[in-house]
Amino acid sequence: MHDRPLEQSIGERLHAHATALFPIFRSITGEGLRKTLAYIGRQIPLTVTEVPSGTQVLDWVVPLEWTPRAATIRRMSGEVVVDLVDHSLHLLQYSQAIDRVVSLSELDQHLYSLPDQPDLIPYRTAYYAQTWGFCLPDRTRLAMTDPEYRVTIDVDLAPGALSYGECVITGTDAAEILLSVHCCHPSLANDNLSGMAVAIEFAKVWASRPHRLGLRIVFLPGTIGAITWLAQNRDRLPQISHGMVLTCLGDAGPPTYKRSRRSDAAIDRAAAYALGELGHADRVQPFLPYGYDERQYCSPGFNLPVGCLMRSPNGTFPEYHTSADSLDFIRPDALAGSLALLERVLTIAEADRRWRNTQPFGEPQLGRRGLYVKIGGVGDAGRGAAGFDQMAMLWVLNQSDGSASLLEIAQRAGKPFDAVQAAAAALAEVGLLEPTD
Ligand code: ZN
């Protein structure tokens, strides 16, 4: 029965996606990435593209495909010290194959641990370095005192492909929202199973409600995936009217929005407004050419209106890129809150249009068009049953010369966005406004 609040059931559904995806061993290429995309494709419509290794993409080349099968460090007695089977973070990403006895001093140069967090396994990558390595708790490392160990890493590094997935929900306009989610990290929950979970459920939300803008969600490996997608979709980029990278959306911290390189794009205005509604205006951060794939979308040649939506930003929480970023670290209520915030931001962004008053010479006669009836009897407060108020309507009529967006008008008028939007919708319905985009 429905004895639980709706948010909780949505939160549990979001958390269940993360739980299902958590054990899959992901990297920037390979079977784990494909299994992840296959899972997403069972939830929402998804087209998967395979780009062959060696393909030139912007200034990069699609790498060889990495297939890890087993990785262990064993004492000479055969006793297992570290085993990939126990945790997907144990193997340095893109490690090369090795199968031999190594001295402790040599092995030590290939071990990664966190002395300040001695029980946690760090997440480390070596995508573009030719090396091998293991990540392990510092406590385990300190206990390794034998003169030599047998090290086995059974991997393939061979020509294959880089996979990415796209979920496209068309709108009535050709313009699109781009959401980008990296899915290359192995068993890490906040970074970035939370982003995948929220994106999956948001696709369902957008598809189930009236929408003018199309929605394109790209699920891809970080950096190289975004670069590959950009290289292959240059003709599509002018259609992107708003975009966001989704990551770290499940921790208990308050929401954070990092502005696009443009700083004042419509998506930046919408996100800043939505965070302000929640009392988190102070969590709007300036653009920074670091972090996630916003730095690709916002590289100067593209300069797309793409910000980044997070809760606690990357690198600011002690669980970041460690085995403590586990399923316990992400919370159903935080995931549900992130989904609701994402919907709010994009609802505002979609509605934040620039209109033109079709009767700009003098005030149009509202009563003749039924608008005066709608707002009649409202009194000084001006809020009518239809959800708009007279002052908001007058502001929209006055400011709509095509230069100001509805959110800009709302801020100038000191009115809630929803009131201004409702007034604009009523005016558009009777032909007093026409869109300029
Ligand atoms: Zn990361």
Coordinates of C-alpha atoms and ligand atoms in Angstrom, one line a residue:
M1 CA 0.0 0.0 0.0
H2 CA 1.0 3.6 -0.4
D3 CA 2.0 4.2 3.2
R4 CA 5.3 5.6 2.2
P5 CA 6.0 9.1 0.8
L6 CA 6.3 9.1 -3.0
E7 CA 9.9 10.5 -2.8
Q8 CA 11.0 7.5 -0.9
S9 CA 9.8 5.0 -3.5
I10 CA 11.5 7.0 -6.2
G11 CA 14.6 7.2 -4.1
E12 CA 14.6 3.4 -3.6
R13 CA 14.2 2.9 -7.3
L14 CA 17.1 5.2 -8.0
H15 CA 19.2 3.4 -5.4
A16 CA 18.2 0.0 -6.9
H17 CA 19.8 1.1 -10.3
A18 CA 23.1 1.8 -8.5
T19 CA 22.9 -1.5 -6.7
A20 CA 22.4 -3.4 -9.9
L21 CA 25.3 -1.6 -11.6
F22 CA 27.7 -1.5 -8.7
P23 CA 29.4 -5.0 -9.2
I24 CA 30.1 -4.5 -12.9
F25 CA 33.8 -4.0 -13.6
R26 CA 33.8 -0.9 -15.8
S27 CA 36.5 0.9 -17.6
I28 CA 36.7 3.4 -20.5
T29 CA 36.3 0.5 -22.9
G30 CA 35.3 -3.2 -22.7
E31 CA 32.7 -5.6 -21.6
G32 CA 31.9 -3.9 -18.3
L33 CA 31.0 -0.7 -20.1
R34 CA 28.9 -2.7 -22.6
K35 CA 27.1 -4.5 -19.7
T36 CA 26.4 -1.2 -18.1
L37 CA 25.0 0.2 -21.3
A38 CA 22.9 -3.0 -21.8
Y39 CA 21.4 -2.5 -18.3
I40 CA 20.6 1.2 -19.1
G41 CA 19.1 0.0 -22.4
R42 CA 16.7 -2.3 -20.6
Q43 CA 15.4 0.7 -18.6
I44 CA 15.1 3.4 -21.4
P45 CA 15.5 3.5 -25.2
L46 CA 19.3 3.5 -25.9
T47 CA 21.3 3.4 -29.1
V48 CA 24.9 2.1 -28.5
T49 CA 27.7 3.2 -30.8
E50 CA 31.0 1.3 -31.1
V51 CA 33.9 3.4 -32.2
P52 CA 36.9 1.3 -33.3
S53 CA 40.3 1.6 -31.5
G54 CA 42.6 3.8 -33.5
T55 CA 39.9 6.2 -34.7
Q56 CA 41.1 9.7 -34.6
V57 CA 38.8 11.9 -32.4
L58 CA 39.7 15.6 -32.2
D59 CA 43.2 15.6 -30.8
W60 CA 42.9 12.1 -29.4
V61 CA 42.8 8.5 -30.6
V62 CA 40.4 5.9 -29.4
P63 CA 42.5 3.5 -27.2
L64 CA 42.9 -0.2 -27.3
E65 CA 40.2 -2.2 -25.6
W66 CA 41.1 -3.5 -22.1
T67 CA 39.8 -6.8 -20.9
P68 CA 40.8 -7.8 -17.4
R69 CA 40.2 -11.4 -16.5
A70 CA 42.1 -11.9 -13.2
A71 CA 44.7 -10.2 -11.0
T72 CA 46.3 -11.4 -7.8
I73 CA 49.3 -10.8 -5.6
R74 CA 50.3 -14.0 -3.8
R75 CA 52.9 -15.0 -1.3
M76 CA 55.4 -17.6 -2.5
S77 CA 53.4 -20.1 -0.3
G78 CA 50.4 -19.5 -2.6
E79 CA 48.5 -17.5 -0.1
V80 CA 46.5 -14.7 -1.7
V81 CA 47.2 -11.2 -0.5
V82 CA 45.2 -9.2 -3.1
D83 CA 42.6 -10.5 -5.5
L84 CA 40.6 -8.6 -8.1
V85 CA 37.7 -10.9 -7.3
D86 CA 37.4 -9.2 -3.9
H87 CA 37.0 -5.6 -5.2
S88 CA 37.1 -4.1 -8.7
L89 CA 39.2 -1.2 -7.4
H90 CA 42.2 -3.5 -6.7
L91 CA 43.5 -3.4 -10.2
L92 CA 45.0 -0.2 -11.6
Q93 CA 42.8 0.6 -14.6
Y94 CA 44.5 -0.3 -17.9
S95 CA 47.2 -2.3 -16.2
Q96 CA 49.3 -4.4 -18.6
A97 CA 49.7 -8.1 -18.2
I98 CA 52.3 -9.6 -15.9
D99 CA 52.9 -13.1 -14.5
R100 CA 56.2 -13.4 -12.6
V101 CA 57.9 -13.3 -9.2
V102 CA 58.9 -9.7 -8.2
S103 CA 60.9 -8.4 -5.4
L104 CA 59.1 -6.5 -2.7
S105 CA 60.9 -3.3 -3.6
E106 CA 59.8 -3.6 -7.3
L107 CA 56.3 -4.5 -6.3
D108 CA 56.1 -1.5 -4.0
Q109 CA 56.6 0.9 -6.9
H110 CA 53.4 -0.6 -8.4
L111 CA 51.2 -0.3 -5.3
Y112 CA 48.8 2.5 -4.5
S113 CA 47.3 3.0 -1.1
L114 CA 46.1 5.9 1.2
P115 CA 48.2 6.2 4.4
D116 CA 45.7 8.7 5.8
Q117 CA 42.8 6.3 5.1
P118 CA 44.5 3.0 5.8
D119 CA 41.4 0.8 5.4
L120 CA 40.3 2.2 2.1
I121 CA 41.2 1.1 -1.5
P122 CA 42.0 4.0 -3.7
Y123 CA 40.7 4.3 -7.4
R124 CA 43.6 4.8 -9.8
T125 CA 43.9 4.8 -13.5
A126 CA 46.7 4.5 -16.0
Y127 CA 44.8 4.7 -19.3
Y128 CA 47.6 6.2 -21.3
A129 CA 50.7 4.9 -19.4
Q130 CA 52.2 1.5 -20.1
T131 CA 52.5 0.1 -16.6
W132 CA 50.8 -2.2 -14.2
G133 CA 49.7 -1.8 -10.6
F134 CA 47.4 -2.7 -7.7
C135 CA 45.4 -0.5 -5.3
L136 CA 45.0 -1.8 -1.8
P137 CA 44.4 -0.7 1.8
D138 CA 47.5 0.8 3.3
R139 CA 47.0 -1.6 6.2
T140 CA 47.4 -4.6 3.8
R141 CA 50.4 -3.0 2.2
L142 CA 52.2 -2.5 5.5
A143 CA 51.7 -6.1 6.3
M144 CA 53.5 -7.2 3.1
T145 CA 57.1 -7.9 4.3
D146 CA 58.1 -11.0 2.3
P147 CA 61.1 -10.5 0.1
E148 CA 59.2 -11.5 -3.0
Y149 CA 55.7 -12.1 -4.3
R150 CA 54.1 -13.7 -7.3
V151 CA 52.2 -11.2 -9.3
T152 CA 49.6 -12.2 -12.0
I153 CA 47.6 -9.8 -14.1
D154 CA 45.7 -11.6 -16.8
V155 CA 44.4 -8.9 -19.2
D156 CA 44.0 -8.3 -22.9
L157 CA 44.9 -4.9 -24.4
A158 CA 43.9 -5.3 -28.0
P159 CA 42.1 -3.5 -30.8
G160 CA 38.4 -3.3 -30.1
A161 CA 36.1 -0.4 -29.6
L162 CA 34.9 2.4 -27.4
S163 CA 31.2 2.1 -26.6
Y164 CA 28.8 4.9 -25.8
G165 CA 25.1 5.0 -25.5
E166 CA 22.5 7.7 -26.4
C167 CA 18.9 8.0 -25.2
V168 CA 17.0 10.4 -27.4
I169 CA 13.5 11.6 -26.6
T170 CA 12.3 14.0 -29.4
G171 CA 10.5 17.2 -28.7
T172 CA 8.2 19.4 -30.8
D173 CA 11.2 21.7 -31.4
A174 CA 14.4 20.6 -33.0
A175 CA 16.3 22.1 -30.1
E176 CA 17.7 19.7 -27.5
I177 CA 18.8 19.4 -23.9
L178 CA 22.1 17.5 -23.6
L179 CA 22.7 15.5 -20.4
S180 CA 26.1 13.8 -20.2
V181 CA 26.9 11.0 -17.7
H182 CA 30.2 9.2 -17.5
C183 CA 30.0 5.5 -16.9
C184 CA 33.6 4.4 -16.9
H185 CA 34.2 4.1 -13.1
P186 CA 34.1 0.6 -11.6
S187 CA 32.4 0.1 -8.2
L188 CA 32.0 3.7 -7.1
A189 CA 28.5 4.7 -6.2
N190 CA 28.4 8.5 -5.9
D191 CA 30.9 9.0 -8.7
N192 CA 29.1 8.0 -10.8
L193 CA 26.4 5.4 -10.5
S194 CA 24.3 8.2 -8.9
G195 CA 24.5 10.1 -12.2
M196 CA 23.4 7.1 -14.2
A197 CA 20.5 6.3 -11.9
V198 CA 19.2 9.9 -12.0
A199 CA 19.6 10.1 -15.7
I200 CA 17.7 6.8 -16.3
E201 CA 14.7 8.0 -14.2
F202 CA 14.9 11.5 -15.7
A203 CA 14.5 10.1 -19.2
K204 CA 11.3 8.5 -18.1
V205 CA 10.1 11.7 -16.5
W206 CA 10.7 13.7 -19.6
A207 CA 9.1 11.2 -21.9
S208 CA 6.0 11.0 -19.8
R209 CA 5.2 14.7 -19.7
P210 CA 4.6 17.3 -22.4
H211 CA 7.9 18.8 -23.6
R212 CA 8.9 21.1 -26.3
L213 CA 12.6 20.4 -26.2
G214 CA 14.2 17.1 -27.2
L215 CA 16.3 15.3 -24.7
R216 CA 19.6 13.6 -25.5
I217 CA 21.3 11.7 -22.7
V218 CA 24.8 10.5 -23.6
F219 CA 26.3 7.7 -21.4
L220 CA 30.0 7.6 -22.1
P221 CA 33.4 7.0 -20.6
G222 CA 34.9 10.2 -19.1
T223 CA 37.1 12.4 -21.2
I224 CA 37.7 10.1 -24.2
G225 CA 34.0 9.3 -24.5
A226 CA 33.0 12.9 -24.5
I227 CA 35.7 13.8 -27.0
T228 CA 34.7 10.9 -29.2
W229 CA 31.0 11.9 -29.1
L230 CA 31.8 15.5 -29.8
A231 CA 34.1 14.5 -32.8
Q232 CA 31.3 12.4 -34.2
N233 CA 28.4 14.8 -33.6
R234 CA 29.6 18.2 -34.6
D235 CA 26.7 18.8 -36.9
R236 CA 24.3 18.2 -34.0
L237 CA 25.9 20.7 -31.6
P238 CA 24.1 23.8 -32.8
Q239 CA 20.8 22.1 -31.7
I240 CA 21.9 22.0 -28.1
S241 CA 20.1 24.8 -26.2
H242 CA 20.9 23.6 -22.7
G243 CA 23.2 21.0 -21.2
M244 CA 24.5 19.5 -18.0
V245 CA 26.9 16.9 -16.8
L246 CA 25.4 14.8 -14.0
T247 CA 27.7 13.4 -11.3
C248 CA 27.9 12.9 -7.6
L249 CA 24.2 13.2 -7.1
G250 CA 23.6 10.7 -4.2
D251 CA 25.6 12.0 -1.2
A252 CA 24.0 13.8 1.7
G253 CA 25.5 17.2 0.8
P254 CA 23.4 20.1 -0.5
P255 CA 23.2 20.5 -4.3
T256 CA 25.9 22.3 -6.3
Y257 CA 25.8 23.8 -9.7
K258 CA 28.9 24.7 -11.7
R259 CA 28.3 27.3 -14.3
S260 CA 29.1 26.8 -18.0
R261 CA 32.0 28.6 -19.5
R262 CA 29.5 31.1 -20.8
S263 CA 28.6 31.8 -17.2
D264 CA 25.2 33.4 -18.0
A265 CA 23.7 30.8 -20.4
A266 CA 20.0 30.0 -20.0
I267 CA 20.9 26.8 -18.2
D268 CA 23.1 28.8 -15.8
R269 CA 20.2 31.1 -15.0
A270 CA 17.8 28.3 -14.6
A271 CA 20.0 26.3 -12.3
A272 CA 20.9 29.3 -10.2
Y273 CA 17.2 30.1 -9.8
A274 CA 16.3 26.5 -8.9
L275 CA 19.1 26.3 -6.3
G276 CA 18.0 29.6 -4.9
E277 CA 14.5 28.3 -4.4
L278 CA 16.0 25.6 -2.2
G279 CA 18.0 28.1 -0.2
H280 CA 21.3 27.0 -1.8
A281 CA 22.1 30.1 -3.9
D282 CA 25.5 30.0 -2.3
R283 CA 26.2 26.6 -4.0
V284 CA 26.3 28.1 -7.5
Q285 CA 30.0 28.0 -8.5
P286 CA 31.8 29.7 -11.3
F287 CA 33.1 27.7 -14.3
L288 CA 36.4 25.9 -13.8
P289 CA 38.2 24.0 -16.6
Y290 CA 38.5 20.9 -14.5
G291 CA 36.2 18.4 -13.0
Y292 CA 34.2 16.3 -15.4
D293 CA 33.3 16.4 -19.1
E294 CA 32.0 20.0 -19.0
R295 CA 35.6 20.8 -19.8
Q296 CA 35.2 19.1 -23.1
Y297 CA 31.8 20.6 -23.9
C298 CA 33.0 24.0 -22.8
S299 CA 36.3 23.9 -24.6
P300 CA 36.6 27.2 -26.5
G301 CA 35.9 25.8 -29.9
F302 CA 32.6 24.3 -28.8
N303 CA 31.7 26.6 -25.9
L304 CA 28.4 24.8 -25.4
P305 CA 25.9 25.9 -22.7
V306 CA 26.8 22.9 -20.5
G307 CA 27.1 23.2 -16.7
C308 CA 27.6 20.5 -14.1
L309 CA 25.0 19.4 -11.5
M310 CA 26.3 17.7 -8.4
R311 CA 25.7 17.5 -4.7
S312 CA 29.2 17.4 -3.1
P313 CA 31.7 18.3 -5.8
N314 CA 34.5 15.9 -6.8
G315 CA 37.4 15.9 -4.5
T316 CA 35.6 17.6 -1.6
F317 CA 34.5 14.5 0.3
P318 CA 36.8 11.9 1.9
E319 CA 35.0 9.0 0.2
Y320 CA 35.8 10.4 -3.3
H321 CA 37.7 7.9 -5.5
T322 CA 37.9 5.3 -2.7
S323 CA 36.2 2.1 -1.8
A324 CA 34.2 4.2 0.8
D325 CA 32.2 5.6 -2.2
S326 CA 30.0 2.6 -1.7
L327 CA 26.3 1.9 -1.9
D328 CA 25.9 2.9 1.7
F329 CA 27.4 6.3 0.9
I330 CA 24.6 7.3 -1.5
R331 CA 21.1 7.8 0.0
P332 CA 17.7 7.3 -1.6
D333 CA 16.4 10.6 -0.4
A334 CA 19.4 12.5 -1.8
L335 CA 19.0 10.7 -5.2
A336 CA 15.3 11.6 -5.2
G337 CA 16.1 15.2 -4.3
S338 CA 18.6 15.4 -7.2
L339 CA 16.1 14.0 -9.6
A340 CA 13.5 16.6 -8.5
L341 CA 16.1 19.4 -8.8
L342 CA 17.1 18.2 -12.3
E343 CA 13.5 18.3 -13.4
R344 CA 13.0 21.7 -11.9
V345 CA 16.1 23.2 -13.5
L346 CA 15.1 21.8 -17.0
T347 CA 11.5 22.8 -16.6
I348 CA 12.6 26.4 -15.9
A349 CA 15.2 26.2 -18.8
E350 CA 12.6 25.0 -21.2
A351 CA 10.1 27.7 -20.2
D352 CA 12.6 30.5 -20.0
R353 CA 11.9 31.8 -23.5
R354 CA 12.1 35.2 -25.1
W355 CA 8.8 36.4 -26.4
R356 CA 7.6 39.3 -28.5
N357 CA 4.5 41.3 -27.6
T358 CA 2.4 41.3 -30.8
Q359 CA 0.5 44.5 -29.7
P360 CA 3.3 46.6 -28.4
F361 CA 1.7 50.0 -29.2
G362 CA -0.2 50.8 -26.0
E363 CA -1.7 48.3 -23.7
P364 CA -3.7 45.5 -25.4
Q365 CA -7.3 45.2 -24.3
L366 CA -7.1 42.2 -22.0
G367 CA -10.8 42.0 -21.2
R368 CA -11.8 41.5 -24.8
R369 CA -9.5 38.5 -24.9
G370 CA -10.9 36.9 -21.7
L371 CA -7.8 37.7 -19.6
Y372 CA -9.4 40.3 -17.5
V373 CA -12.1 37.8 -16.6
K374 CA -9.5 35.3 -15.5
I375 CA -7.9 37.8 -13.2
G376 CA -11.1 39.5 -12.0
G377 CA -11.7 39.7 -8.3
V378 CA -8.2 38.8 -7.4
G379 CA -7.6 42.0 -5.4
D380 CA -4.3 43.5 -4.6
A381 CA -2.3 40.3 -4.2
G382 CA -3.2 39.7 -7.9
R383 CA -2.9 35.9 -7.8
G384 CA -5.8 34.4 -9.7
A385 CA -7.1 30.9 -9.8
A386 CA -5.4 30.3 -13.1
G387 CA -2.0 30.6 -11.4
F388 CA -0.9 34.0 -12.8
D389 CA -1.3 37.5 -11.6
Q390 CA -2.0 40.8 -13.2
M391 CA 1.3 42.5 -12.4
A392 CA 3.1 39.5 -13.8
M393 CA 1.1 39.9 -17.0
L394 CA 1.8 43.6 -17.3
W395 CA 5.5 42.9 -16.7
V396 CA 5.6 40.2 -19.4
L397 CA 3.7 42.5 -21.9
N398 CA 6.0 45.4 -21.2
Q399 CA 9.3 43.6 -21.3
S400 CA 8.6 41.2 -24.1
D401 CA 10.4 42.9 -27.0
G402 CA 12.4 39.8 -27.7
S403 CA 15.4 40.8 -25.6
A404 CA 14.5 39.6 -22.1
S405 CA 13.8 36.0 -21.2
L406 CA 10.9 35.2 -18.8
L407 CA 13.4 34.5 -16.0
E408 CA 15.0 37.8 -16.5
I409 CA 11.6 39.4 -16.5
A410 CA 10.7 37.6 -13.3
Q411 CA 13.8 38.8 -11.6
R412 CA 13.3 42.4 -12.7
A413 CA 9.7 42.2 -11.6
G414 CA 10.5 40.5 -8.3
K415 CA 7.9 37.8 -9.2
P416 CA 8.2 34.1 -8.9
F417 CA 9.1 32.5 -12.2
D418 CA 6.0 30.3 -12.2
A419 CA 3.8 33.4 -12.0
V420 CA 5.5 35.0 -14.9
Q421 CA 5.5 31.8 -16.9
A422 CA 1.7 31.3 -16.3
A423 CA 1.1 34.9 -17.4
A424 CA 3.1 34.4 -20.5
A425 CA 1.3 31.1 -21.3
A426 CA -2.1 32.9 -21.0
L427 CA -0.9 35.8 -23.2
A428 CA 0.5 33.4 -25.8
E429 CA -2.7 31.4 -25.9
V430 CA -4.6 34.5 -27.1
G431 CA -1.9 35.6 -29.5
L432 CA -0.5 38.5 -27.6
L433 CA 2.9 36.9 -27.4
E434 CA 4.9 35.1 -30.0
P435 CA 8.2 33.2 -29.4
T436 CA 11.4 34.6 -30.8
D437 CA 13.3 31.4 -30.8
Ligands
ZN1 ZN 35.8 10.2 -10.9

